[in-house]
Amino acid sequence: MKLTYQKIKCSIKKFNPTQSYSDNFKTKATEINNYIEELDDIECDGDWKGNHGFATELRNKMTHRNSPNVAVLSDYDMNLKNHPVFLIKRILEDYVVVSKYIEEILDMIEEEFIECFAEE
């Protein structure tokens, strides 16, 4: 099967989230956005909530003035070190969820390509 620009353009057109025929993507985008905006909650059973926000904040702290690996009490910042197991749990839970979403999106794109090629 020959891959042409027209076939790729056809597939991209079908996967456009701004169009009404992309409702599957809109629901997936809403689900992903809800995960990203979860509030921090570790007082629940199962996976903790807010892991993505926690990991993002931790990453941002590493690139700025005060490292999350150093205990600091100052006028500028207050930072107490977290236990490494706590950090690993939160980061790994976030990684698993984000990887699942990426896999689902790539599978949706692949299905759109296959449908586009099957039409010809």
mmCIF file with all atom_site columns, C-alpha atoms in Angstrom:
data_model
loop_
_atom_site.group_PDB
_atom_site.id
_atom_site.type_symbol
_atom_site.label_atom_id
_atom_site.label_alt_id
_atom_site.label_comp_id
_atom_site.label_asym_id
_atom_site.label_entity_id
_atom_site.label_seq_id
_atom_site.pdbx_PDB_ins_code
_atom_site.Cartn_x
_atom_site.Cartn_y
_atom_site.Cartn_z
_atom_site.occupancy
_atom_site.B_iso_or_equiv
_atom_site.pdbx_formal_charge
_atom_site.auth_seq_id
_atom_site.auth_comp_id
_atom_site.auth_asym_id
_atom_site.auth_atom_id
_atom_site.pdbx_PDB_model_num
ATOM 1   C CA . MET A 1 1   ? 0.000   0.000  0.000  1.00 0.00 ? 1   MET A CA 1
ATOM 2   C CA . LYS A 1 2   ? 1.391   3.372  -1.026 1.00 0.00 ? 2   LYS A CA 1
ATOM 3   C CA . LEU A 1 3   ? 1.221   6.218  1.498  1.00 0.00 ? 3   LEU A CA 1
ATOM 4   C CA . THR A 1 4   ? 0.319   9.476  -0.215 1.00 0.00 ? 4   THR A CA 1
ATOM 5   C CA . TYR A 1 5   ? -0.175  13.026 0.969  1.00 0.00 ? 5   TYR A CA 1
ATOM 6   C CA . GLN A 1 6   ? -3.890  12.761 0.174  1.00 0.00 ? 6   GLN A CA 1
ATOM 7   C CA . LYS A 1 7   ? -4.290  9.734  2.472  1.00 0.00 ? 7   LYS A CA 1
ATOM 8   C CA . ILE A 1 8   ? -2.519  11.493 5.331  1.00 0.00 ? 8   ILE A CA 1
ATOM 9   C CA . LYS A 1 9   ? -4.562  14.654 4.790  1.00 0.00 ? 9   LYS A CA 1
ATOM 10  C CA . CYS A 1 10  ? -7.758  12.555 4.825  1.00 0.00 ? 10  CYS A CA 1
ATOM 11  C CA . SER A 1 11  ? -6.787  10.935 8.112  1.00 0.00 ? 11  SER A CA 1
ATOM 12  C CA . ILE A 1 12  ? -5.786  14.210 9.768  1.00 0.00 ? 12  ILE A CA 1
ATOM 13  C CA . LYS A 1 13  ? -9.067  15.781 8.677  1.00 0.00 ? 13  LYS A CA 1
ATOM 14  C CA . LYS A 1 14  ? -11.004 12.965 10.375 1.00 0.00 ? 14  LYS A CA 1
ATOM 15  C CA . PHE A 1 15  ? -9.079  13.431 13.629 1.00 0.00 ? 15  PHE A CA 1
ATOM 16  C CA . ASN A 1 16  ? -9.636  17.192 13.903 1.00 0.00 ? 16  ASN A CA 1
ATOM 17  C CA . PRO A 1 17  ? -10.946 17.839 17.472 1.00 0.00 ? 17  PRO A CA 1
ATOM 18  C CA . THR A 1 18  ? -12.619 21.101 16.443 1.00 0.00 ? 18  THR A CA 1
ATOM 19  C CA . GLN A 1 19  ? -15.026 19.282 14.117 1.00 0.00 ? 19  GLN A CA 1
ATOM 20  C CA . SER A 1 20  ? -18.302 17.692 15.202 1.00 0.00 ? 20  SER A CA 1
ATOM 21  C CA . TYR A 1 21  ? -17.254 14.258 13.901 1.00 0.00 ? 21  TYR A CA 1
ATOM 22  C CA . SER A 1 22  ? -14.424 14.136 16.461 1.00 0.00 ? 22  SER A CA 1
ATOM 23  C CA . ASP A 1 23  ? -16.630 13.658 19.521 1.00 0.00 ? 23  ASP A CA 1
ATOM 24  C CA . ASN A 1 24  ? -14.559 10.644 20.640 1.00 0.00 ? 24  ASN A CA 1
ATOM 25  C CA . PHE A 1 25  ? -11.516 12.863 20.907 1.00 0.00 ? 25  PHE A CA 1
ATOM 26  C CA . LYS A 1 26  ? -13.466 15.556 22.765 1.00 0.00 ? 26  LYS A CA 1
ATOM 27  C CA . THR A 1 27  ? -14.495 13.106 25.466 1.00 0.00 ? 27  THR A CA 1
ATOM 28  C CA . LYS A 1 28  ? -10.917 11.804 25.740 1.00 0.00 ? 28  LYS A CA 1
ATOM 29  C CA . ALA A 1 29  ? -9.585  15.385 25.904 1.00 0.00 ? 29  ALA A CA 1
ATOM 30  C CA . THR A 1 30  ? -12.054 16.180 28.687 1.00 0.00 ? 30  THR A CA 1
ATOM 31  C CA . GLU A 1 31  ? -11.000 13.051 30.591 1.00 0.00 ? 31  GLU A CA 1
ATOM 32  C CA . ILE A 1 32  ? -7.310  13.971 30.256 1.00 0.00 ? 32  ILE A CA 1
ATOM 33  C CA . ASN A 1 33  ? -7.957  17.569 31.299 1.00 0.00 ? 33  ASN A CA 1
ATOM 34  C CA . ASN A 1 34  ? -9.860  16.386 34.381 1.00 0.00 ? 34  ASN A CA 1
ATOM 35  C CA . TYR A 1 35  ? -6.871  14.206 35.333 1.00 0.00 ? 35  TYR A CA 1
ATOM 36  C CA . ILE A 1 36  ? -4.411  17.071 34.859 1.00 0.00 ? 36  ILE A CA 1
ATOM 37  C CA . GLU A 1 37  ? -6.505  19.440 36.984 1.00 0.00 ? 37  GLU A CA 1
ATOM 38  C CA . GLU A 1 38  ? -7.211  17.002 39.862 1.00 0.00 ? 38  GLU A CA 1
ATOM 39  C CA . LEU A 1 39  ? -6.724  18.467 43.315 1.00 0.00 ? 39  LEU A CA 1
ATOM 40  C CA . ASP A 1 40  ? -4.110  16.904 45.572 1.00 0.00 ? 40  ASP A CA 1
ATOM 41  C CA . ASP A 1 41  ? -5.687  14.160 47.709 1.00 0.00 ? 41  ASP A CA 1
ATOM 42  C CA . ILE A 1 42  ? -3.641  11.366 49.265 1.00 0.00 ? 42  ILE A CA 1
ATOM 43  C CA . GLU A 1 43  ? -6.284  10.447 51.863 1.00 0.00 ? 43  GLU A CA 1
ATOM 44  C CA . CYS A 1 44  ? -8.109  8.065  49.509 1.00 0.00 ? 44  CYS A CA 1
ATOM 45  C CA . ASP A 1 45  ? -7.950  4.370  48.683 1.00 0.00 ? 45  ASP A CA 1
ATOM 46  C CA . GLY A 1 46  ? -6.236  3.193  45.504 1.00 0.00 ? 46  GLY A CA 1
ATOM 47  C CA . ASP A 1 47  ? -4.382  5.658  43.311 1.00 0.00 ? 47  ASP A CA 1
ATOM 48  C CA . TRP A 1 48  ? -3.874  9.048  44.908 1.00 0.00 ? 48  TRP A CA 1
ATOM 49  C CA . LYS A 1 49  ? -5.416  12.094 43.278 1.00 0.00 ? 49  LYS A CA 1
ATOM 50  C CA . GLY A 1 50  ? -3.445  15.075 42.000 1.00 0.00 ? 50  GLY A CA 1
ATOM 51  C CA . ASN A 1 51  ? -0.296  13.147 41.121 1.00 0.00 ? 51  ASN A CA 1
ATOM 52  C CA . HIS A 1 52  ? 0.227   15.053 37.871 1.00 0.00 ? 52  HIS A CA 1
ATOM 53  C CA . GLY A 1 53  ? 0.068   18.424 39.616 1.00 0.00 ? 53  GLY A CA 1
ATOM 54  C CA . PHE A 1 54  ? 2.413   17.171 42.329 1.00 0.00 ? 54  PHE A CA 1
ATOM 55  C CA . ALA A 1 55  ? 4.952   15.878 39.781 1.00 0.00 ? 55  ALA A CA 1
ATOM 56  C CA . THR A 1 56  ? 4.729   19.123 37.788 1.00 0.00 ? 56  THR A CA 1
ATOM 57  C CA . GLU A 1 57  ? 5.302   21.244 40.890 1.00 0.00 ? 57  GLU A CA 1
ATOM 58  C CA . LEU A 1 58  ? 8.222   19.042 41.947 1.00 0.00 ? 58  LEU A CA 1
ATOM 59  C CA . ARG A 1 59  ? 9.794   19.354 38.493 1.00 0.00 ? 59  ARG A CA 1
ATOM 60  C CA . ASN A 1 60  ? 9.342   23.129 38.516 1.00 0.00 ? 60  ASN A CA 1
ATOM 61  C CA . LYS A 1 61  ? 10.958  23.412 41.940 1.00 0.00 ? 61  LYS A CA 1
ATOM 62  C CA . MET A 1 62  ? 14.011  21.565 40.626 1.00 0.00 ? 62  MET A CA 1
ATOM 63  C CA . THR A 1 63  ? 14.519  24.200 37.946 1.00 0.00 ? 63  THR A CA 1
ATOM 64  C CA . HIS A 1 64  ? 14.179  27.211 40.224 1.00 0.00 ? 64  HIS A CA 1
ATOM 65  C CA . ARG A 1 65  ? 15.908  28.643 43.242 1.00 0.00 ? 65  ARG A CA 1
ATOM 66  C CA . ASN A 1 66  ? 15.134  26.131 45.994 1.00 0.00 ? 66  ASN A CA 1
ATOM 67  C CA . SER A 1 67  ? 15.673  22.436 45.439 1.00 0.00 ? 67  SER A CA 1
ATOM 68  C CA . PRO A 1 68  ? 13.015  20.050 46.784 1.00 0.00 ? 68  PRO A CA 1
ATOM 69  C CA . ASN A 1 69  ? 15.896  17.887 48.037 1.00 0.00 ? 69  ASN A CA 1
ATOM 70  C CA . VAL A 1 70  ? 17.031  20.456 50.598 1.00 0.00 ? 70  VAL A CA 1
ATOM 71  C CA . ALA A 1 71  ? 15.057  21.367 53.718 1.00 0.00 ? 71  ALA A CA 1
ATOM 72  C CA . VAL A 1 72  ? 14.578  25.157 53.728 1.00 0.00 ? 72  VAL A CA 1
ATOM 73  C CA . LEU A 1 73  ? 12.782  27.560 56.053 1.00 0.00 ? 73  LEU A CA 1
ATOM 74  C CA . SER A 1 74  ? 13.181  31.139 54.882 1.00 0.00 ? 74  SER A CA 1
ATOM 75  C CA . ASP A 1 75  ? 11.234  34.263 53.970 1.00 0.00 ? 75  ASP A CA 1
ATOM 76  C CA . TYR A 1 76  ? 11.327  33.126 50.364 1.00 0.00 ? 76  TYR A CA 1
ATOM 77  C CA . ASP A 1 77  ? 10.248  29.492 50.669 1.00 0.00 ? 77  ASP A CA 1
ATOM 78  C CA . MET A 1 78  ? 9.417   26.722 53.088 1.00 0.00 ? 78  MET A CA 1
ATOM 79  C CA . ASN A 1 79  ? 10.366  23.297 51.872 1.00 0.00 ? 79  ASN A CA 1
ATOM 80  C CA . LEU A 1 80  ? 10.566  20.072 53.843 1.00 0.00 ? 80  LEU A CA 1
ATOM 81  C CA . LYS A 1 81  ? 11.937  17.035 52.071 1.00 0.00 ? 81  LYS A CA 1
ATOM 82  C CA . ASN A 1 82  ? 9.543   14.238 51.162 1.00 0.00 ? 82  ASN A CA 1
ATOM 83  C CA . HIS A 1 83  ? 10.501  10.622 51.708 1.00 0.00 ? 83  HIS A CA 1
ATOM 84  C CA . PRO A 1 84  ? 11.853  9.056  48.487 1.00 0.00 ? 84  PRO A CA 1
ATOM 85  C CA . VAL A 1 85  ? 9.214   6.300  48.539 1.00 0.00 ? 85  VAL A CA 1
ATOM 86  C CA . PHE A 1 86  ? 6.494   8.980  48.658 1.00 0.00 ? 86  PHE A CA 1
ATOM 87  C CA . LEU A 1 87  ? 8.007   10.705 45.620 1.00 0.00 ? 87  LEU A CA 1
ATOM 88  C CA . ILE A 1 88  ? 8.426   7.455  43.691 1.00 0.00 ? 88  ILE A CA 1
ATOM 89  C CA . LYS A 1 89  ? 4.811   6.404  44.348 1.00 0.00 ? 89  LYS A CA 1
ATOM 90  C CA . ARG A 1 90  ? 3.393   9.709  43.137 1.00 0.00 ? 90  ARG A CA 1
ATOM 91  C CA . ILE A 1 91  ? 5.622   9.977  40.088 1.00 0.00 ? 91  ILE A CA 1
ATOM 92  C CA . LEU A 1 92  ? 5.060   6.360  39.022 1.00 0.00 ? 92  LEU A CA 1
ATOM 93  C CA . GLU A 1 93  ? 1.287   6.601  39.412 1.00 0.00 ? 93  GLU A CA 1
ATOM 94  C CA . ASP A 1 94  ? 1.330   9.714  37.226 1.00 0.00 ? 94  ASP A CA 1
ATOM 95  C CA . TYR A 1 95  ? 3.563   7.986  34.674 1.00 0.00 ? 95  TYR A CA 1
ATOM 96  C CA . VAL A 1 96  ? 1.210   4.999  34.426 1.00 0.00 ? 96  VAL A CA 1
ATOM 97  C CA . VAL A 1 97  ? -1.868  7.173  33.864 1.00 0.00 ? 97  VAL A CA 1
ATOM 98  C CA . VAL A 1 98  ? -0.195  9.495  31.359 1.00 0.00 ? 98  VAL A CA 1
ATOM 99  C CA . SER A 1 99  ? 1.259   6.519  29.444 1.00 0.00 ? 99  SER A CA 1
ATOM 100 C CA . LYS A 1 100 ? -2.226  4.993  29.264 1.00 0.00 ? 100 LYS A CA 1
ATOM 101 C CA . TYR A 1 101 ? -3.649  8.215  27.817 1.00 0.00 ? 101 TYR A CA 1
ATOM 102 C CA . ILE A 1 102 ? -0.848  8.502  25.258 1.00 0.00 ? 102 ILE A CA 1
ATOM 103 C CA . GLU A 1 103 ? -1.406  4.889  24.199 1.00 0.00 ? 103 GLU A CA 1
ATOM 104 C CA . GLU A 1 104 ? -5.149  5.471  23.811 1.00 0.00 ? 104 GLU A CA 1
ATOM 105 C CA . ILE A 1 105 ? -4.600  8.602  21.716 1.00 0.00 ? 105 ILE A CA 1
ATOM 106 C CA . LEU A 1 106 ? -2.074  6.860  19.464 1.00 0.00 ? 106 LEU A CA 1
ATOM 107 C CA . ASP A 1 107 ? -4.473  3.919  19.038 1.00 0.00 ? 107 ASP A CA 1
ATOM 108 C CA . MET A 1 108 ? -7.236  6.335  18.030 1.00 0.00 ? 108 MET A CA 1
ATOM 109 C CA . ILE A 1 109 ? -4.945  7.970  15.472 1.00 0.00 ? 109 ILE A CA 1
ATOM 110 C CA . GLU A 1 110 ? -3.937  4.567  14.119 1.00 0.00 ? 110 GLU A CA 1
ATOM 111 C CA . GLU A 1 111 ? -7.588  3.531  13.763 1.00 0.00 ? 111 GLU A CA 1
ATOM 112 C CA . GLU A 1 112 ? -8.332  6.744  11.848 1.00 0.00 ? 112 GLU A CA 1
ATOM 113 C CA . PHE A 1 113 ? -5.426  6.037  9.481  1.00 0.00 ? 113 PHE A CA 1
ATOM 114 C CA . ILE A 1 114 ? -6.577  2.458  8.914  1.00 0.00 ? 114 ILE A CA 1
ATOM 115 C CA . GLU A 1 115 ? -10.160 3.580  8.209  1.00 0.00 ? 115 GLU A CA 1
ATOM 116 C CA . CYS A 1 116 ? -8.919  6.224  5.781  1.00 0.00 ? 116 CYS A CA 1
ATOM 117 C CA . PHE A 1 117 ? -6.778  3.691  3.906  1.00 0.00 ? 117 PHE A CA 1
ATOM 118 C CA . ALA A 1 118 ? -9.576  1.106  3.852  1.00 0.00 ? 118 ALA A CA 1
ATOM 119 C CA . GLU A 1 119 ? -11.907 3.564  2.085  1.00 0.00 ? 119 GLU A CA 1
ATOM 120 C CA . GLU A 1 120 ? -9.662  3.628  -0.972 1.00 0.00 ? 120 GLU A CA 1
#
